[in-house]
XYZ file of C-alpha atoms in Angstrom:
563
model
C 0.000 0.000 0.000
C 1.760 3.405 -0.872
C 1.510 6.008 1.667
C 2.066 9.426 0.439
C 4.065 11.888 2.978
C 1.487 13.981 3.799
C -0.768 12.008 6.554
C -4.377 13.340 4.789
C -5.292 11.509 1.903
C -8.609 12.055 0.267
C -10.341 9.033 -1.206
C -12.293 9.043 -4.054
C -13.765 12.421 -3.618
C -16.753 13.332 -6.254
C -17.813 16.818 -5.669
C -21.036 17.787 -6.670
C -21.056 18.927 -10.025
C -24.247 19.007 -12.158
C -26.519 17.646 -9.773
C -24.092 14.587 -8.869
C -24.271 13.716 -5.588
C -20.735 13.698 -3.214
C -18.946 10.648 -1.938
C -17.693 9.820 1.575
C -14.661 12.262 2.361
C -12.079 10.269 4.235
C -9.255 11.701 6.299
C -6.758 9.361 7.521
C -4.912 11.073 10.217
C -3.148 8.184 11.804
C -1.557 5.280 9.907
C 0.424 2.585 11.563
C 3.998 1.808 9.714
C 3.227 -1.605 9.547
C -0.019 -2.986 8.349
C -0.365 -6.740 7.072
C -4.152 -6.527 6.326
C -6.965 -4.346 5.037
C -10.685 -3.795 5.562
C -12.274 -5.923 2.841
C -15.834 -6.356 2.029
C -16.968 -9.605 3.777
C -14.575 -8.762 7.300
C -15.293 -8.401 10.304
C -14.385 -5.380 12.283
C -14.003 -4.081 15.859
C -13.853 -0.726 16.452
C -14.160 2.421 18.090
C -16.197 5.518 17.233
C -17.210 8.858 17.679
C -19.892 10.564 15.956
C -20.809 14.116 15.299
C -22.389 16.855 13.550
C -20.028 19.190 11.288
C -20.592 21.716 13.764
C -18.362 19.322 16.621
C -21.980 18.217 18.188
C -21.632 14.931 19.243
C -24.795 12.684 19.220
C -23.293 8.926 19.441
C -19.699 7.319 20.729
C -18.701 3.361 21.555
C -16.597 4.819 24.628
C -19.682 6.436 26.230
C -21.531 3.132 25.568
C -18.549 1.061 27.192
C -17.898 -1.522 24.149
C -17.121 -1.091 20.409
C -18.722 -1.632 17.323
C -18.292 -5.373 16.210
C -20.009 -6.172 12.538
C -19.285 -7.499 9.192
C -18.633 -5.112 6.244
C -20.842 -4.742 3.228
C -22.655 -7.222 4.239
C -26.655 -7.158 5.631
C -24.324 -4.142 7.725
C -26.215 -2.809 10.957
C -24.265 0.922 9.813
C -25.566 3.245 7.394
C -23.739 2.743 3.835
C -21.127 6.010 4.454
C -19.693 4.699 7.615
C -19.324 1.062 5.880
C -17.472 2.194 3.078
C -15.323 4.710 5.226
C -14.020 1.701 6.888
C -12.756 -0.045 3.748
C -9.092 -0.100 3.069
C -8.327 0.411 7.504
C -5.375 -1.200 9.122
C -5.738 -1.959 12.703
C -4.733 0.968 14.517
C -5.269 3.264 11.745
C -7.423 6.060 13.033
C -9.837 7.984 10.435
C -12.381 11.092 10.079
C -14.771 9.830 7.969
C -17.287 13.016 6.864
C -20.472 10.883 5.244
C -22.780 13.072 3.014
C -26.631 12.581 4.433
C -27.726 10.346 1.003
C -25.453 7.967 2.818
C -26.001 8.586 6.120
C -30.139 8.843 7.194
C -30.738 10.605 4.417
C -34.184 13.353 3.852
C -35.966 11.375 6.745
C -33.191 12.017 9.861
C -33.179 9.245 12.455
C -36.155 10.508 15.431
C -34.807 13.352 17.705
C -31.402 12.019 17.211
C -30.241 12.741 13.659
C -32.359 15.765 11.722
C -33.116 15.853 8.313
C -30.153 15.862 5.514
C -27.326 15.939 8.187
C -23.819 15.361 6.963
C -22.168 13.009 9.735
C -18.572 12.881 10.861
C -16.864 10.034 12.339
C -13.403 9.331 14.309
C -13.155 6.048 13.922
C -10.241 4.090 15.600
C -9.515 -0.073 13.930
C -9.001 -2.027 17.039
C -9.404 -5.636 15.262
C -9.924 -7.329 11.685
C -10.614 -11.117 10.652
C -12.857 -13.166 8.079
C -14.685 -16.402 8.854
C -12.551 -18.222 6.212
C -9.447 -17.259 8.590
C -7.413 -19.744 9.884
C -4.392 -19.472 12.763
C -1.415 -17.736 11.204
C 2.022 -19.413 12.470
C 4.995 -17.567 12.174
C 8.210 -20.200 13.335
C 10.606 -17.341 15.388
C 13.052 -19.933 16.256
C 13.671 -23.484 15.718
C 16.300 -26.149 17.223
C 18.405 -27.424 14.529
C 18.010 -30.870 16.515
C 14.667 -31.615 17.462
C 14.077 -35.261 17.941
C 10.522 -34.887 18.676
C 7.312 -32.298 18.143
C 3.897 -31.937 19.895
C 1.247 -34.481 19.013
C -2.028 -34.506 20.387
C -2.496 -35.742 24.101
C 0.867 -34.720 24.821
C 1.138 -32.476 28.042
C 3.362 -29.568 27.375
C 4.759 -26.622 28.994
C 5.068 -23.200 27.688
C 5.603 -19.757 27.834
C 3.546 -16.774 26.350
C 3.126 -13.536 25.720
C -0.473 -13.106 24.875
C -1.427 -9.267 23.286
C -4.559 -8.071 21.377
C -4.030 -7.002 17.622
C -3.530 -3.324 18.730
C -0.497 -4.373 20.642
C -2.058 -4.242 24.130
C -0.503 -7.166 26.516
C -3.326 -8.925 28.283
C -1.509 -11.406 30.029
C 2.101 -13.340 30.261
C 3.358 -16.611 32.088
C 7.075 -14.824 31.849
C 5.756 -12.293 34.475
C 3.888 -14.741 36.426
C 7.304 -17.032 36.573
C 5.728 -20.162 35.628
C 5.437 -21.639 32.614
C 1.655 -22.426 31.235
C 0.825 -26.434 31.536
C -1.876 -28.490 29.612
C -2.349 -31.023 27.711
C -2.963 -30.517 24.225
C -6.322 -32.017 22.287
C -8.454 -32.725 25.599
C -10.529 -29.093 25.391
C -8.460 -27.840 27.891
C -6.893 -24.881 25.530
C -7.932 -22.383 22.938
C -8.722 -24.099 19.726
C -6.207 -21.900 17.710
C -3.464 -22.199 20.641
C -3.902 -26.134 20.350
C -3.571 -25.892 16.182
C -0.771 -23.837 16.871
C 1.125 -25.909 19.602
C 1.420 -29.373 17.267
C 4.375 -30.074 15.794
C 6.644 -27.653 17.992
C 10.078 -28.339 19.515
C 11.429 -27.996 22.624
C 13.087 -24.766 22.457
C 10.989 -23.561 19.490
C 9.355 -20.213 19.877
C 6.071 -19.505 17.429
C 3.857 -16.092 17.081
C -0.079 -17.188 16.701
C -2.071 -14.955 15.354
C -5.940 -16.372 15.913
C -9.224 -15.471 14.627
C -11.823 -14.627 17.520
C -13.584 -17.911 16.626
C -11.095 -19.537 17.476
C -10.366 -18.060 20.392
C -12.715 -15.856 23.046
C -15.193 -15.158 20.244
C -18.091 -13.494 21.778
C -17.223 -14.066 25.604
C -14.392 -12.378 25.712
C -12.045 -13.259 28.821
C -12.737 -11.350 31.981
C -11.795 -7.877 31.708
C -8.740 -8.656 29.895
C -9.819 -9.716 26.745
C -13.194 -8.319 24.829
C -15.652 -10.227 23.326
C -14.596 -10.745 19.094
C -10.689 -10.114 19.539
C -8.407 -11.591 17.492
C -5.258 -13.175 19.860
C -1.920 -12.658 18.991
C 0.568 -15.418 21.045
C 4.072 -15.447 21.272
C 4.685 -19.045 22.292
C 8.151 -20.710 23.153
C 7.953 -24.576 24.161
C 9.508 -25.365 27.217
C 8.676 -28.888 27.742
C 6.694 -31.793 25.873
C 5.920 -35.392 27.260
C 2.732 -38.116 27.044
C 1.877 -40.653 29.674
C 2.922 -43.207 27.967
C 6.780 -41.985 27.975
C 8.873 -44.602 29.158
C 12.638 -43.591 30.377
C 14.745 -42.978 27.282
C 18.620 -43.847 27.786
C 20.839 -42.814 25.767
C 24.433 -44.747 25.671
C 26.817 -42.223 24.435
C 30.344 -43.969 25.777
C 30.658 -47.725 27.351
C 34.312 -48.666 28.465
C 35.280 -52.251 27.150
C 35.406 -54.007 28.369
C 32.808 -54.071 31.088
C 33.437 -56.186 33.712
C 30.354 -56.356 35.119
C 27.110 -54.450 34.556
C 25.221 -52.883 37.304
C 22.124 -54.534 38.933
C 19.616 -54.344 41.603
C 20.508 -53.872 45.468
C 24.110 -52.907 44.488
C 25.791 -49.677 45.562
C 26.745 -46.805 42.953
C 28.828 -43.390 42.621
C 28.118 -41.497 40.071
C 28.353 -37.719 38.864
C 25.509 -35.970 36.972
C 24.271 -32.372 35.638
C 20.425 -32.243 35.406
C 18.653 -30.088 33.197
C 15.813 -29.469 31.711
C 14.617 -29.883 28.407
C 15.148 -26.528 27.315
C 18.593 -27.056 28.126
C 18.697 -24.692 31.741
C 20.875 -26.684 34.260
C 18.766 -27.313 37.859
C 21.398 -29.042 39.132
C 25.162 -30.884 39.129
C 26.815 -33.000 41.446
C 30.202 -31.379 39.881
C 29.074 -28.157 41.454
C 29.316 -30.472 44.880
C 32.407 -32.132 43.868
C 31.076 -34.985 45.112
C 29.497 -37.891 43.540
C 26.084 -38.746 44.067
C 26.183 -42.021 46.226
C 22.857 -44.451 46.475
C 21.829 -47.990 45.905
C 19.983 -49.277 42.736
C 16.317 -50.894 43.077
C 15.628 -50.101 46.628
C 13.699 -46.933 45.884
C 16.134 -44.450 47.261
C 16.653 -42.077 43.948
C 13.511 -41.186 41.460
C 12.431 -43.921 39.855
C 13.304 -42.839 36.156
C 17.008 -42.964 37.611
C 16.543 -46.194 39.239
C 15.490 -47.762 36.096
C 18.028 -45.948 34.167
C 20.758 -47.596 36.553
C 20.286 -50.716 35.764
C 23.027 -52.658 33.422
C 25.002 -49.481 33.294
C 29.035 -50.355 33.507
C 31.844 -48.750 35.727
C 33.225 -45.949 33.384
C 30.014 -45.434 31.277
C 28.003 -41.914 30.145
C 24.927 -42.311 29.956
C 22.149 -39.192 28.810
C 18.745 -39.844 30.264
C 15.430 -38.197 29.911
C 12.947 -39.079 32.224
C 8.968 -37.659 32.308
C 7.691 -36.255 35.130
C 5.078 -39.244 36.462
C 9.129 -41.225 36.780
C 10.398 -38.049 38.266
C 8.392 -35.944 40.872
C 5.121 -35.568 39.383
C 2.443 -32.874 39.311
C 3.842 -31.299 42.578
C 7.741 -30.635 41.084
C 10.100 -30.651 43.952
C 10.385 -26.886 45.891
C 11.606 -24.054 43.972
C 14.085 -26.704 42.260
C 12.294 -28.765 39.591
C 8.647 -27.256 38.208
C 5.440 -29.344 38.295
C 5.538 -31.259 35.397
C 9.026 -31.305 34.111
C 10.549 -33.932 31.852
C 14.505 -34.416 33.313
C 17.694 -34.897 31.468
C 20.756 -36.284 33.631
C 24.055 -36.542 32.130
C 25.090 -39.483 33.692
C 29.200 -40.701 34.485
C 29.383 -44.064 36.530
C 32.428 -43.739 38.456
C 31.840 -47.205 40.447
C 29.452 -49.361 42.107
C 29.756 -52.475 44.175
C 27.517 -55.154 46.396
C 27.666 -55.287 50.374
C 28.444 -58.540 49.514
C 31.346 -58.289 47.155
C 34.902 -59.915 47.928
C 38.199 -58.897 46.718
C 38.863 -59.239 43.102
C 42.198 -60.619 41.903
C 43.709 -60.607 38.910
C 47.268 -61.979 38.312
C 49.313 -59.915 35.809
C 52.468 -61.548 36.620
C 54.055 -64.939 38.334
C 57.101 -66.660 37.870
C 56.931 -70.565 36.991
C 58.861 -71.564 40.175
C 57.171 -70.447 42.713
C 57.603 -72.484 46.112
C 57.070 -69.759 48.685
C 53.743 -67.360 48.989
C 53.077 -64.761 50.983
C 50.529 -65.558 54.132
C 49.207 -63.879 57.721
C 52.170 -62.837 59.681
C 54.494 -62.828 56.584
C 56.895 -59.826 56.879
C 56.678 -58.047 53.197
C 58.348 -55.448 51.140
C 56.276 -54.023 48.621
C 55.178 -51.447 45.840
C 51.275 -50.016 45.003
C 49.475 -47.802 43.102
C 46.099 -46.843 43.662
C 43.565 -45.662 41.944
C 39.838 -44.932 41.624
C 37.701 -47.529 39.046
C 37.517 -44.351 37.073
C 41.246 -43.873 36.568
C 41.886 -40.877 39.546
C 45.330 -41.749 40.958
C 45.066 -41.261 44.868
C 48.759 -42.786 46.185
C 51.238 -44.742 45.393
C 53.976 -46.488 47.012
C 56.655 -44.516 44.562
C 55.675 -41.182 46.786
C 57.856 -42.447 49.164
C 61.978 -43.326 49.559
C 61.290 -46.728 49.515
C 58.717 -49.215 49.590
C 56.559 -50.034 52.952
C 57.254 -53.050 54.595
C 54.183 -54.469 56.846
C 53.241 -57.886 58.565
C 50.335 -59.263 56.993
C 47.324 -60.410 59.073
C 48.004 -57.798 61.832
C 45.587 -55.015 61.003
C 48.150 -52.997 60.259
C 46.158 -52.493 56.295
C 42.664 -52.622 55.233
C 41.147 -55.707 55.086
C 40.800 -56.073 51.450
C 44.300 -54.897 50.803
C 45.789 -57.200 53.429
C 44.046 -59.853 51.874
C 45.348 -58.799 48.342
C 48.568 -59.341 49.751
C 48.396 -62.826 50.827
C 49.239 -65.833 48.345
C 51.596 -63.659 46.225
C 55.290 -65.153 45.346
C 58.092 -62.672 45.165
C 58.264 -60.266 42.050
C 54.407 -61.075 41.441
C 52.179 -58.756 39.913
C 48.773 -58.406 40.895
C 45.771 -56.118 40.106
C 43.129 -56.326 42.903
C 39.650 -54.377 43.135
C 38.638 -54.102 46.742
C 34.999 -52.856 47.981
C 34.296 -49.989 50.326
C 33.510 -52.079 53.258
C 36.856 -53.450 52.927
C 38.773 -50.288 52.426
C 37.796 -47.196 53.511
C 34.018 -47.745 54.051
C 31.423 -45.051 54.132
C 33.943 -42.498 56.218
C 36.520 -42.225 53.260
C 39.538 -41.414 53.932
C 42.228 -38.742 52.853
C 42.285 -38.375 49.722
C 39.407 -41.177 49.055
C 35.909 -40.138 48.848
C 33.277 -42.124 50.852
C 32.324 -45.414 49.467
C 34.629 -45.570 47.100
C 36.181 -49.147 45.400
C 39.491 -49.316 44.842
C 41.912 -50.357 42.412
C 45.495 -51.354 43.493
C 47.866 -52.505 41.477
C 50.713 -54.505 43.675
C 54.247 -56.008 43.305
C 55.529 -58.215 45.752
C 59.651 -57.152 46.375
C 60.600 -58.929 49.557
C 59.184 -61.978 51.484
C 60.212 -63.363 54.893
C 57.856 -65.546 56.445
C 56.650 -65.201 59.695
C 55.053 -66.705 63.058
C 51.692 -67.124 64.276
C 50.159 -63.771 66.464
C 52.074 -63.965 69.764
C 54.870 -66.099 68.972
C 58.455 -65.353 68.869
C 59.775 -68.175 67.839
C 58.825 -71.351 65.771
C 59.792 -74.549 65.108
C 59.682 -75.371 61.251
C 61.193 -78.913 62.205
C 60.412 -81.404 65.267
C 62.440 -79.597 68.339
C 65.344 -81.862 70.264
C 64.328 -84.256 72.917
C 64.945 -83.419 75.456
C 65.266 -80.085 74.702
C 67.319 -78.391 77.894
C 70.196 -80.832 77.363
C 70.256 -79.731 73.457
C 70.068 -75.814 75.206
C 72.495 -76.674 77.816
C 75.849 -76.324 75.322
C 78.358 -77.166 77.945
C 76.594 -79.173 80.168
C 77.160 -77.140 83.602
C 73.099 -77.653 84.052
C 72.281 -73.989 83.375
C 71.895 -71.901 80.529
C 72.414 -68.355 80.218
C 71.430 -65.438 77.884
C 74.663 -65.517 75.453
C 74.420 -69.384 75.509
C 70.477 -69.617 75.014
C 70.621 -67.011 72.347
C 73.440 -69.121 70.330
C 71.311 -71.871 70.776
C 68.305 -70.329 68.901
C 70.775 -68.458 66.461
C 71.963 -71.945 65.229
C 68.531 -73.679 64.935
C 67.515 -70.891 62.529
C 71.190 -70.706 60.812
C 70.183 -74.771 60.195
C 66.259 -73.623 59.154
C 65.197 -75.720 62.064
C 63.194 -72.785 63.114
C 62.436 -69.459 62.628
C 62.124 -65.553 64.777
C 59.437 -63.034 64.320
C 60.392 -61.119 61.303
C 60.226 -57.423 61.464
C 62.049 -57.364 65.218
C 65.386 -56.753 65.859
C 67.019 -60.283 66.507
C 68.958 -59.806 69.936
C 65.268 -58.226 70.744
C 63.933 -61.241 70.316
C 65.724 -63.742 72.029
C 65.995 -61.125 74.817
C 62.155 -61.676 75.351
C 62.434 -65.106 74.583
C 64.603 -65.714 77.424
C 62.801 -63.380 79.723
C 59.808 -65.890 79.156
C 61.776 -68.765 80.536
C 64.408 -67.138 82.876
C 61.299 -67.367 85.283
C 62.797 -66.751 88.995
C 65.070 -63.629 86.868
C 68.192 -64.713 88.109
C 69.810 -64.632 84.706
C 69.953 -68.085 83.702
C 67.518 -70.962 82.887
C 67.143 -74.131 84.633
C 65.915 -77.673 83.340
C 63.146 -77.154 86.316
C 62.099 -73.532 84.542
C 62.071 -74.634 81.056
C 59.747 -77.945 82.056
C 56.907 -76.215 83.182
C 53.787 -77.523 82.780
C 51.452 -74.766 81.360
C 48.205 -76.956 81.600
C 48.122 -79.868 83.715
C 45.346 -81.760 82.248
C 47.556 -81.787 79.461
C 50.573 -84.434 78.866
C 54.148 -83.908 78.538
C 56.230 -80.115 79.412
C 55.027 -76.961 77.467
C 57.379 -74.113 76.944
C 55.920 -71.581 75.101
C 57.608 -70.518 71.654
C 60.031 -73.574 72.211
């Protein structure tokens, strides 16, 4: 439509001139920049009016009535014929005098008291709303996801946000200022017939403008004092979430270490890390904002059961994207000011480990040599070298952060349990890899370094064996002692032995391997106590009457302790 620069144009003006009669004189004082549509015969309009005599008498006006004029134009109009064709050609929120001749007003007979005879009529005349029965909703895409794996059908529930404004630009309501999103199902009657049309086939993330007829909309009810009866609704829409009933979990497998060991299953115990968001991509929460994993059992109902489900079979090391609708998350009711009512979940899943209460030590041999007599066992004093690491691959010590490698006895608490028992059964220079549950490491507590409830990996090398003696001993036989044994202790026969001649004694049964000292102690130590044990009167030697006494009497023969 060309719009000349001064803002009164006349249309079709036909003066009189012999005897013609004159034409509607139309002054259009205010045109919008931007008008899409124009009055056409066969529309229906809304608008406002005021009407008066050329004089500036006013005899009629829509705002002193409360409501605008709503009819159809040209056709069986309720307006007289000037006003009707003054109309033609509007844009919404054009404003217009229109100065109708009387032939096309009321003419020679007037209208009663109100309009006299042969009265030329004036009209400001404001466009407030236009549409045609044959209209249908007008979509206009503003956005679109480049991925969208799924639109709305009907009987989906979806969320939204809107802007909703009349045609003249006037905002009559918005879920953004509200700060909730707008949540319905779509194709149960629940929403506007045009919003509905407009709301299938949208993405998540896609944002629409609906522009839609009245009768498909309020029509003649209107909405409240907001919105007046025949308004055309103009929507600006952006999807925020879409799910159905029906939804089942969806997993996603996006990286699965090989090769799994073992896969997850009910009752077991898992770490894992996670960022949840929704589907609109806005992050509600992350355990990596925690640092911490997220630490729960699978199957026992502890976590949402979209998660639960999504749990099962996954392996140690394995990402995981999960979407999960709201009746397998929490529900209508949303969860505080955290997760809306009605919102579909994502987690971005990482399985750093799991494990079962029950669960033993795992070992795995990487390394033994052929010949291998001797093995490492409880009260074994051992040299050796570890690393260890989370399942995940996080290094958390290692034996090389020291000057040399720890030596420890085995079977005297002095590791935990599942490392100690790692330890036992290896041959020297062995090479073992050993995965050992929390409740035989560090347990829920953690320790230094290791998070709580965390299995660990330890990789092991066995560098020095010497074997030792039960708990409590000193001293063992590895071969039947002498009998009688104080005559075999009693080197030069003068019927007492003494410290230096005791500890030669026991110095030569382990020189010959017929016995053997507590590893770990100093030697001289040893056979110190030793001989402290038997020296029982502490007069600084042993007697034949010292070193046979009985212990238990119900029992046969002398007992003397380590020997």
């Amino acid at each position: 439509m060309a719009i000349t620069a001064a803002l009164t144009v006349l249309f079709t003006l036909i003066h009189v001139a012999c005897g013609q009669l004159e034409n509607v004189i139309i002054d259009r004082y205010f045109i919008p920049t931007h008008c899409s549509r124009e009055v056409q015969i066969g529309d229906y309009v809304r608008y406002q009016y005021n009407g008066t005599f050329e004089d500036g008498r006013k005899f009629d006006s829509s705002l002193d009535k409360g409501f605008p004029f709503v009819g159809q134009v040209g056709v069986e109009s309720k307006v007289i014929p000037g006003l009707d064709k003054g109309v033609q050609g509007m844009c919404v929120n054009e404003r217009r005098k229109i100065t109708i001749p009387s032939h096309l007003a009321y003419g020679v007979l007037g209208a009663g008291s109100v309009i006299p005879p042969d009265a030329t009529l004036v009209f400001d005349v404001l466009l407030l709303d236009l549409w045609n029965k044959e209209d249908k909703v007008q979509i206009r895409t503003l956005h679109k996801q480049q991925n969208c794996k799924r639109t709305v059908m009907p009987s989906d529930f979806v969320r939204y946000h809107y802007n909703g404004s009349l045609l003249v630009g006037n905002l009559f309501d918005s879920s953004h200022l509200q700060n909730s999103t707008y949540d319905s199902y779509v194709g149960q009657g629940s929403l506007l017939k045009g919003m509905e049309e407009g709301l299938l086939g949208m993405c998540v993330g896609e944002r629409r403008l609906f522009i839609i007829p009245p009768f498909l909309a309020y029509d003649d009810k209107g909405y409240g004092t907001k919105v007046p009866p025949y308004a055309t609704l103009i929507f600006d829409v952006l999807l925020v979430d879409v799910f159905n009933v029906k939804d089942d979990v969806n997993v996603e497998v996006q990286k699965i270490p090989q090769p799994c060991r073992r896969r997850a299953v009910g009752g077991d115990f898992i770490r894992y890390h996670y960022n949840g968001t929704f589907q609109d991509g806005t992050v509600f929460d992350s355990s990596y904002s925690r640092n911490s994993t997220y630490n729960t059992f699978i199957g026992m109902g502890y976590v949402i059961a979209g998660i639960d489900k999504a749990l099962q079979g996954v392996c140690v090391g394995e990402w995981r994207r999960v979407t999960v609708p709201p009746h397998l998350a929490y529900g209508e009711n949303g969860s505080g000011e955290l997760i809306p009512r009605s919102a579909v979940l994502i987690f971005d899943l990482h399985i750093i480990d799991f494990h079962n209460p029950k669960d033993q030590v795992e070992i795995k041999v990487i390394y033994k040599q052929a010949d291998c007599n001797l093995t490492s066992a409880a009260n074994d004093l051992i040299m050796y070298r570890y690393n260890c690491s989370l399942l995940d691959g996080t290094h958390l010590y290692s034996s090389d952060d020291y000057p040399e490698p720890p030596r420890v006895t085995l079977g005297q608490g002095k590791l935990i349990a599942g490392l100690d028992e790692g330890l036992q059964g290896m041959c020297v220079l062995e090479r073992r890899e050993i995965t050992v549950p929390p409740h035989l490491a560090h347990g829920t507590n953690g320790a230094l370094g290791v998070p709580s409830n965390a299995v660990l990996l330890f990789e092991l090398e066995l560098l020095q064996l010497q074997k030792g003696v039960p708990e409590g001993f000193l001293f063992i036989w590895l071969k039947d002692s002498p009998e009688p044994l104080f005559p075999a202790m009693d080197m030069n026969q003068d019927q007492e032995v003494p410290l230096e001649e005791f500890s030669a004694f026991i110095k030569l049964q382990v020189a010959e391997s017929q016995g053997r000292l507590h590893p770990g102690i100093d030697s001289d130590t040893v056979l110190r106590d030793m001989f402290s044990k038997q020296d029982r009167n502490a007069d600084g030697k042993i007697t034949e009457d010292e070193l046979n006494i009985i212990v238990n009497e119900e029992e046969e023969g002398p007992k003397h302790e380590e020997l």
